[in-house]
Amino acid sequence: MLVQRDNSRQSHDERVQELVLENAKLQERLDATQKQLTEAESDTRFMLRHNKRLESELRKMKKHMQKTKRAKKVREEKTHSEGSVSTSDGSDQACDVNRSLLCLRYYP
């Protein structure tokens, strides 16, 4: 009976030892997973900040483009009202209407 007790105690000790080793391996995996999670969270925060900066820059660029378009439109309206002629390539040629009219008056 003493031999049987020794055997059961030995198998119990072996099982405890196995569980301790398995627990250590699981703890290592858990630590590695937590480290990866922390790094991923840090990367996510960085990407969110970077994304916000890009969105802000995009808004600024859109505003600038709108101002530029408005200014160009105003310029075009102003030059057209002054008598400029738009060429086929889209550039404006200034044309002094008064001078043209004077030329027609003196040189019919």
JSON list of N, CA and C in Angstrom, two decimals, residues 48-97:
[
{"chain": "A", "resi": 48, "resn": "LEU", "atom": "N", "xyz": [-4.23, 57.24, -36.54]},
{"chain": "A", "resi": 48, "resn": "LEU", "atom": "CA", "xyz": [-5.37, 58.14, -36.37]},
{"chain": "A", "resi": 48, "resn": "LEU", "atom": "C", "xyz": [-4.92, 59.60, -36.34]},
{"chain": "A", "resi": 49, "resn": "ARG", "atom": "N", "xyz": [-3.83, 59.88, -35.61]},
{"chain": "A", "resi": 49, "resn": "ARG", "atom": "CA", "xyz": [-3.30, 61.25, -35.56]},
{"chain": "A", "resi": 49, "resn": "ARG", "atom": "C", "xyz": [-2.84, 61.68, -36.95]},
{"chain": "A", "resi": 50, "resn": "HIS", "atom": "N", "xyz": [-2.14, 60.77, -37.64]},
{"chain": "A", "resi": 50, "resn": "HIS", "atom": "CA", "xyz": [-1.64, 61.07, -38.99]},
{"chain": "A", "resi": 50, "resn": "HIS", "atom": "C", "xyz": [-2.82, 61.32, -39.92]},
{"chain": "A", "resi": 51, "resn": "ASN", "atom": "N", "xyz": [-3.86, 60.51, -39.81]},
{"chain": "A", "resi": 51, "resn": "ASN", "atom": "CA", "xyz": [-5.05, 60.65, -40.64]},
{"chain": "A", "resi": 51, "resn": "ASN", "atom": "C", "xyz": [-5.72, 62.01, -40.40]},
{"chain": "A", "resi": 52, "resn": "LYS", "atom": "N", "xyz": [-5.81, 62.41, -39.14]},
{"chain": "A", "resi": 52, "resn": "LYS", "atom": "CA", "xyz": [-6.40, 63.71, -38.82]},
{"chain": "A", "resi": 52, "resn": "LYS", "atom": "C", "xyz": [-5.59, 64.84, -39.44]},
{"chain": "A", "resi": 53, "resn": "ARG", "atom": "N", "xyz": [-4.25, 64.73, -39.37]},
{"chain": "A", "resi": 53, "resn": "ARG", "atom": "CA", "xyz": [-3.41, 65.75, -39.99]},
{"chain": "A", "resi": 53, "resn": "ARG", "atom": "C", "xyz": [-3.63, 65.81, -41.50]},
{"chain": "A", "resi": 54, "resn": "LEU", "atom": "N", "xyz": [-3.72, 64.64, -42.13]},
{"chain": "A", "resi": 54, "resn": "LEU", "atom": "CA", "xyz": [-3.95, 64.60, -43.57]},
{"chain": "A", "resi": 54, "resn": "LEU", "atom": "C", "xyz": [-5.30, 65.18, -43.94]},
{"chain": "A", "resi": 55, "resn": "GLU", "atom": "N", "xyz": [-6.32, 64.86, -43.13]},
{"chain": "A", "resi": 55, "resn": "GLU", "atom": "CA", "xyz": [-7.66, 65.42, -43.39]},
{"chain": "A", "resi": 55, "resn": "GLU", "atom": "C", "xyz": [-7.64, 66.94, -43.24]},
{"chain": "A", "resi": 56, "resn": "SER", "atom": "N", "xyz": [-6.95, 67.43, -42.25]},
{"chain": "A", "resi": 56, "resn": "SER", "atom": "CA", "xyz": [-6.85, 68.88, -42.04]},
{"chain": "A", "resi": 56, "resn": "SER", "atom": "C", "xyz": [-6.13, 69.52, -43.23]},
{"chain": "A", "resi": 57, "resn": "GLU", "atom": "N", "xyz": [-5.05, 68.91, -43.66]},
{"chain": "A", "resi": 57, "resn": "GLU", "atom": "CA", "xyz": [-4.31, 69.43, -44.81]},
{"chain": "A", "resi": 57, "resn": "GLU", "atom": "C", "xyz": [-5.18, 69.41, -46.07]},
{"chain": "A", "resi": 58, "resn": "LEU", "atom": "N", "xyz": [-5.94, 68.36, -46.24]},
{"chain": "A", "resi": 58, "resn": "LEU", "atom": "CA", "xyz": [-6.84, 68.26, -47.40]},
{"chain": "A", "resi": 58, "resn": "LEU", "atom": "C", "xyz": [-7.89, 69.37, -47.37]},
{"chain": "A", "resi": 59, "resn": "ARG", "atom": "N", "xyz": [-8.47, 69.63, -46.18]},
{"chain": "A", "resi": 59, "resn": "ARG", "atom": "CA", "xyz": [-9.46, 70.71, -46.06]},
{"chain": "A", "resi": 59, "resn": "ARG", "atom": "C", "xyz": [-8.83, 72.05, -46.44]},
{"chain": "A", "resi": 60, "resn": "LYS", "atom": "N", "xyz": [-7.60, 72.29, -45.96]},
{"chain": "A", "resi": 60, "resn": "LYS", "atom": "CA", "xyz": [-6.91, 73.53, -46.28]},
{"chain": "A", "resi": 60, "resn": "LYS", "atom": "C", "xyz": [-6.68, 73.65, -47.79]},
{"chain": "A", "resi": 61, "resn": "MET", "atom": "N", "xyz": [-6.27, 72.54, -48.41]},
{"chain": "A", "resi": 61, "resn": "MET", "atom": "CA", "xyz": [-6.03, 72.55, -49.85]},
{"chain": "A", "resi": 61, "resn": "MET", "atom": "C", "xyz": [-7.32, 72.80, -50.62]},
{"chain": "A", "resi": 62, "resn": "LYS", "atom": "N", "xyz": [-8.42, 72.21, -50.17]},
{"chain": "A", "resi": 62, "resn": "LYS", "atom": "CA", "xyz": [-9.71, 72.43, -50.84]},
{"chain": "A", "resi": 62, "resn": "LYS", "atom": "C", "xyz": [-10.12, 73.89, -50.73]},
{"chain": "A", "resi": 63, "resn": "LYS", "atom": "N", "xyz": [-9.96, 74.48, -49.53]},
{"chain": "A", "resi": 63, "resn": "LYS", "atom": "CA", "xyz": [-10.29, 75.89, -49.36]},
{"chain": "A", "resi": 63, "resn": "LYS", "atom": "C", "xyz": [-9.44, 76.75, -50.29]},
{"chain": "A", "resi": 64, "resn": "HIS", "atom": "N", "xyz": [-8.15, 76.44, -50.34]},
{"chain": "A", "resi": 64, "resn": "HIS", "atom": "CA", "xyz": [-7.23, 77.20, -51.20]},
{"chain": "A", "resi": 64, "resn": "HIS", "atom": "C", "xyz": [-7.66, 77.07, -52.66]},
{"chain": "A", "resi": 65, "resn": "MET", "atom": "N", "xyz": [-8.03, 75.86, -53.08]},
{"chain": "A", "resi": 65, "resn": "MET", "atom": "CA", "xyz": [-8.47, 75.66, -54.46]},
{"chain": "A", "resi": 65, "resn": "MET", "atom": "C", "xyz": [-9.74, 76.45, -54.74]},
{"chain": "A", "resi": 66, "resn": "GLN", "atom": "N", "xyz": [-10.68, 76.47, -53.81]},
{"chain": "A", "resi": 66, "resn": "GLN", "atom": "CA", "xyz": [-11.91, 77.23, -54.00]},
{"chain": "A", "resi": 66, "resn": "GLN", "atom": "C", "xyz": [-11.60, 78.72, -54.12]},
{"chain": "A", "resi": 67, "resn": "LYS", "atom": "N", "xyz": [-10.72, 79.23, -53.26]},
{"chain": "A", "resi": 67, "resn": "LYS", "atom": "CA", "xyz": [-10.34, 80.63, -53.34]},
{"chain": "A", "resi": 67, "resn": "LYS", "atom": "C", "xyz": [-9.67, 80.93, -54.68]},
{"chain": "A", "resi": 68, "resn": "THR", "atom": "N", "xyz": [-8.80, 80.02, -55.11]},
{"chain": "A", "resi": 68, "resn": "THR", "atom": "CA", "xyz": [-8.11, 80.20, -56.38]},
{"chain": "A", "resi": 68, "resn": "THR", "atom": "C", "xyz": [-9.10, 80.19, -57.54]},
{"chain": "A", "resi": 69, "resn": "LYS", "atom": "N", "xyz": [-10.05, 79.26, -57.51]},
{"chain": "A", "resi": 69, "resn": "LYS", "atom": "CA", "xyz": [-11.06, 79.21, -58.57]},
{"chain": "A", "resi": 69, "resn": "LYS", "atom": "C", "xyz": [-11.89, 80.48, -58.60]},
{"chain": "A", "resi": 70, "resn": "ARG", "atom": "N", "xyz": [-12.30, 80.94, -57.40]},
{"chain": "A", "resi": 70, "resn": "ARG", "atom": "CA", "xyz": [-13.10, 82.17, -57.32]},
{"chain": "A", "resi": 70, "resn": "ARG", "atom": "C", "xyz": [-12.31, 83.36, -57.85]},
{"chain": "A", "resi": 71, "resn": "ALA", "atom": "N", "xyz": [-11.05, 83.44, -57.45]},
{"chain": "A", "resi": 71, "resn": "ALA", "atom": "CA", "xyz": [-10.21, 84.55, -57.90]},
{"chain": "A", "resi": 71, "resn": "ALA", "atom": "C", "xyz": [-10.03, 84.50, -59.43]},
{"chain": "A", "resi": 72, "resn": "LYS", "atom": "N", "xyz": [-9.83, 83.31, -59.95]},
{"chain": "A", "resi": 72, "resn": "LYS", "atom": "CA", "xyz": [-9.67, 83.16, -61.40]},
{"chain": "A", "resi": 72, "resn": "LYS", "atom": "C", "xyz": [-10.95, 83.57, -62.12]},
{"chain": "A", "resi": 73, "resn": "LYS", "atom": "N", "xyz": [-12.08, 83.15, -61.57]},
{"chain": "A", "resi": 73, "resn": "LYS", "atom": "CA", "xyz": [-13.37, 83.49, -62.18]},
{"chain": "A", "resi": 73, "resn": "LYS", "atom": "C", "xyz": [-13.58, 85.00, -62.16]},
{"chain": "A", "resi": 74, "resn": "VAL", "atom": "N", "xyz": [-13.27, 85.63, -61.03]},
{"chain": "A", "resi": 74, "resn": "VAL", "atom": "CA", "xyz": [-13.41, 87.09, -60.92]},
{"chain": "A", "resi": 74, "resn": "VAL", "atom": "C", "xyz": [-12.48, 87.76, -61.92]},
{"chain": "A", "resi": 75, "resn": "ARG", "atom": "N", "xyz": [-11.25, 87.28, -62.02]},
{"chain": "A", "resi": 75, "resn": "ARG", "atom": "CA", "xyz": [-10.29, 87.84, -62.97]},
{"chain": "A", "resi": 75, "resn": "ARG", "atom": "C", "xyz": [-10.81, 87.73, -64.40]},
{"chain": "A", "resi": 76, "resn": "GLU", "atom": "N", "xyz": [-11.33, 86.53, -64.73]},
{"chain": "A", "resi": 76, "resn": "GLU", "atom": "CA", "xyz": [-11.84, 86.31, -66.08]},
{"chain": "A", "resi": 76, "resn": "GLU", "atom": "C", "xyz": [-13.03, 87.21, -66.35]},
{"chain": "A", "resi": 77, "resn": "GLU", "atom": "N", "xyz": [-13.94, 87.34, -65.39]},
{"chain": "A", "resi": 77, "resn": "GLU", "atom": "CA", "xyz": [-15.09, 88.22, -65.57]},
{"chain": "A", "resi": 77, "resn": "GLU", "atom": "C", "xyz": [-14.64, 89.66, -65.74]},
{"chain": "A", "resi": 78, "resn": "LYS", "atom": "N", "xyz": [-13.66, 90.05, -64.97]},
{"chain": "A", "resi": 78, "resn": "LYS", "atom": "CA", "xyz": [-13.15, 91.41, -65.05]},
{"chain": "A", "resi": 78, "resn": "LYS", "atom": "C", "xyz": [-12.50, 91.67, -66.40]},
{"chain": "A", "resi": 79, "resn": "THR", "atom": "N", "xyz": [-11.66, 90.74, -66.86]},
{"chain": "A", "resi": 79, "resn": "THR", "atom": "CA", "xyz": [-10.98, 90.95, -68.14]},
{"chain": "A", "resi": 79, "resn": "THR", "atom": "C", "xyz": [-11.96, 90.87, -69.30]},
{"chain": "A", "resi": 80, "resn": "HIS", "atom": "N", "xyz": [-12.97, 90.02, -69.22]},
{"chain": "A", "resi": 80, "resn": "HIS", "atom": "CA", "xyz": [-13.97, 89.94, -70.28]},
{"chain": "A", "resi": 80, "resn": "HIS", "atom": "C", "xyz": [-14.80, 91.21, -70.34]},
{"chain": "A", "resi": 81, "resn": "SER", "atom": "N", "xyz": [-15.11, 91.76, -69.17]},
{"chain": "A", "resi": 81, "resn": "SER", "atom": "CA", "xyz": [-15.89, 92.99, -69.16]},
{"chain": "A", "resi": 81, "resn": "SER", "atom": "C", "xyz": [-15.06, 94.16, -69.68]},
{"chain": "A", "resi": 82, "resn": "GLU", "atom": "N", "xyz": [-13.74, 94.07, -69.58]},
{"chain": "A", "resi": 82, "resn": "GLU", "atom": "CA", "xyz": [-12.87, 95.11, -70.10]},
{"chain": "A", "resi": 82, "resn": "GLU", "atom": "C", "xyz": [-12.59, 94.92, -71.58]},
{"chain": "A", "resi": 83, "resn": "GLY", "atom": "N", "xyz": [-13.03, 93.79, -72.13]},
{"chain": "A", "resi": 83, "resn": "GLY", "atom": "CA", "xyz": [-12.87, 93.59, -73.57]},
{"chain": "A", "resi": 83, "resn": "GLY", "atom": "C", "xyz": [-11.77, 92.63, -73.94]},
{"chain": "A", "resi": 84, "resn": "SER", "atom": "N", "xyz": [-11.38, 91.73, -73.08]},
{"chain": "A", "resi": 84, "resn": "SER", "atom": "CA", "xyz": [-10.36, 90.76, -73.47]},
{"chain": "A", "resi": 84, "resn": "SER", "atom": "C", "xyz": [-11.00, 89.65, -74.27]},
{"chain": "A", "resi": 85, "resn": "VAL", "atom": "N", "xyz": [-10.19, 88.98, -75.04]},
{"chain": "A", "resi": 85, "resn": "VAL", "atom": "CA", "xyz": [-10.66, 87.90, -75.89]},
{"chain": "A", "resi": 85, "resn": "VAL", "atom": "C", "xyz": [-9.99, 86.62, -75.43]},
{"chain": "A", "resi": 86, "resn": "SER", "atom": "N", "xyz": [-10.76, 85.58, -75.25]},
{"chain": "A", "resi": 86, "resn": "SER", "atom": "CA", "xyz": [-10.22, 84.30, -74.84]},
{"chain": "A", "resi": 86, "resn": "SER", "atom": "C", "xyz": [-9.82, 83.52, -76.08]},
{"chain": "A", "resi": 87, "resn": "THR", "atom": "N", "xyz": [-8.61, 83.05, -76.13]},
{"chain": "A", "resi": 87, "resn": "THR", "atom": "CA", "xyz": [-8.14, 82.29, -77.29]},
{"chain": "A", "resi": 87, "resn": "THR", "atom": "C", "xyz": [-8.53, 80.84, -77.16]},
{"chain": "A", "resi": 88, "resn": "SER", "atom": "N", "xyz": [-8.31, 80.07, -78.21]},
{"chain": "A", "resi": 88, "resn": "SER", "atom": "CA", "xyz": [-8.72, 78.67, -78.21]},
{"chain": "A", "resi": 88, "resn": "SER", "atom": "C", "xyz": [-7.95, 77.82, -77.21]},
{"chain": "A", "resi": 89, "resn": "ASP", "atom": "N", "xyz": [-6.74, 78.23, -76.87]},
{"chain": "A", "resi": 89, "resn": "ASP", "atom": "CA", "xyz": [-5.97, 77.45, -75.90]},
{"chain": "A", "resi": 89, "resn": "ASP", "atom": "C", "xyz": [-6.30, 77.83, -74.46]},
{"chain": "A", "resi": 90, "resn": "GLY", "atom": "N", "xyz": [-7.27, 78.74, -74.26]},
{"chain": "A", "resi": 90, "resn": "GLY", "atom": "CA", "xyz": [-7.72, 79.07, -72.92]},
{"chain": "A", "resi": 90, "resn": "GLY", "atom": "C", "xyz": [-7.04, 80.27, -72.32]},
{"chain": "A", "resi": 91, "resn": "SER", "atom": "N", "xyz": [-6.01, 80.82, -72.99]},
{"chain": "A", "resi": 91, "resn": "SER", "atom": "CA", "xyz": [-5.34, 81.99, -72.43]},
{"chain": "A", "resi": 91, "resn": "SER", "atom": "C", "xyz": [-6.10, 83.25, -72.84]},
{"chain": "A", "resi": 92, "resn": "ASP", "atom": "N", "xyz": [-5.92, 84.29, -72.09]},
{"chain": "A", "resi": 92, "resn": "ASP", "atom": "CA", "xyz": [-6.61, 85.55, -72.39]},
{"chain": "A", "resi": 92, "resn": "ASP", "atom": "C", "xyz": [-5.66, 86.49, -73.11]},
{"chain": "A", "resi": 93, "resn": "GLN", "atom": "N", "xyz": [-6.17, 87.13, -74.16]},
{"chain": "A", "resi": 93, "resn": "GLN", "atom": "CA", "xyz": [-5.41, 88.16, -74.84]},
{"chain": "A", "resi": 93, "resn": "GLN", "atom": "C", "xyz": [-6.10, 89.47, -74.54]},
{"chain": "A", "resi": 94, "resn": "ALA", "atom": "N", "xyz": [-5.37, 90.39, -73.97]},
{"chain": "A", "resi": 94, "resn": "ALA", "atom": "CA", "xyz": [-5.96, 91.70, -73.66]},
{"chain": "A", "resi": 94, "resn": "ALA", "atom": "C", "xyz": [-6.21, 92.44, -74.97]},
{"chain": "A", "resi": 95, "resn": "CYS", "atom": "N", "xyz": [-7.39, 93.02, -75.06]},
{"chain": "A", "resi": 95, "resn": "CYS", "atom": "CA", "xyz": [-7.77, 93.74, -76.27]},
{"chain": "A", "resi": 95, "resn": "CYS", "atom": "C", "xyz": [-8.39, 95.05, -75.84]},
{"chain": "A", "resi": 96, "resn": "ASP", "atom": "N", "xyz": [-7.78, 96.13, -76.21]},
{"chain": "A", "resi": 96, "resn": "ASP", "atom": "CA", "xyz": [-8.30, 97.44, -75.84]},
{"chain": "A", "resi": 96, "resn": "ASP", "atom": "C", "xyz": [-9.40, 97.81, -76.82]},
{"chain": "A", "resi": 97, "resn": "VAL", "atom": "N", "xyz": [-10.64, 97.71, -76.34]},
{"chain": "A", "resi": 97, "resn": "VAL", "atom": "CA", "xyz": [-11.80, 97.94, -77.19]},
{"chain": "A", "resi": 97, "resn": "VAL", "atom": "C", "xyz": [-11.80, 99.37, -77.68]}
]
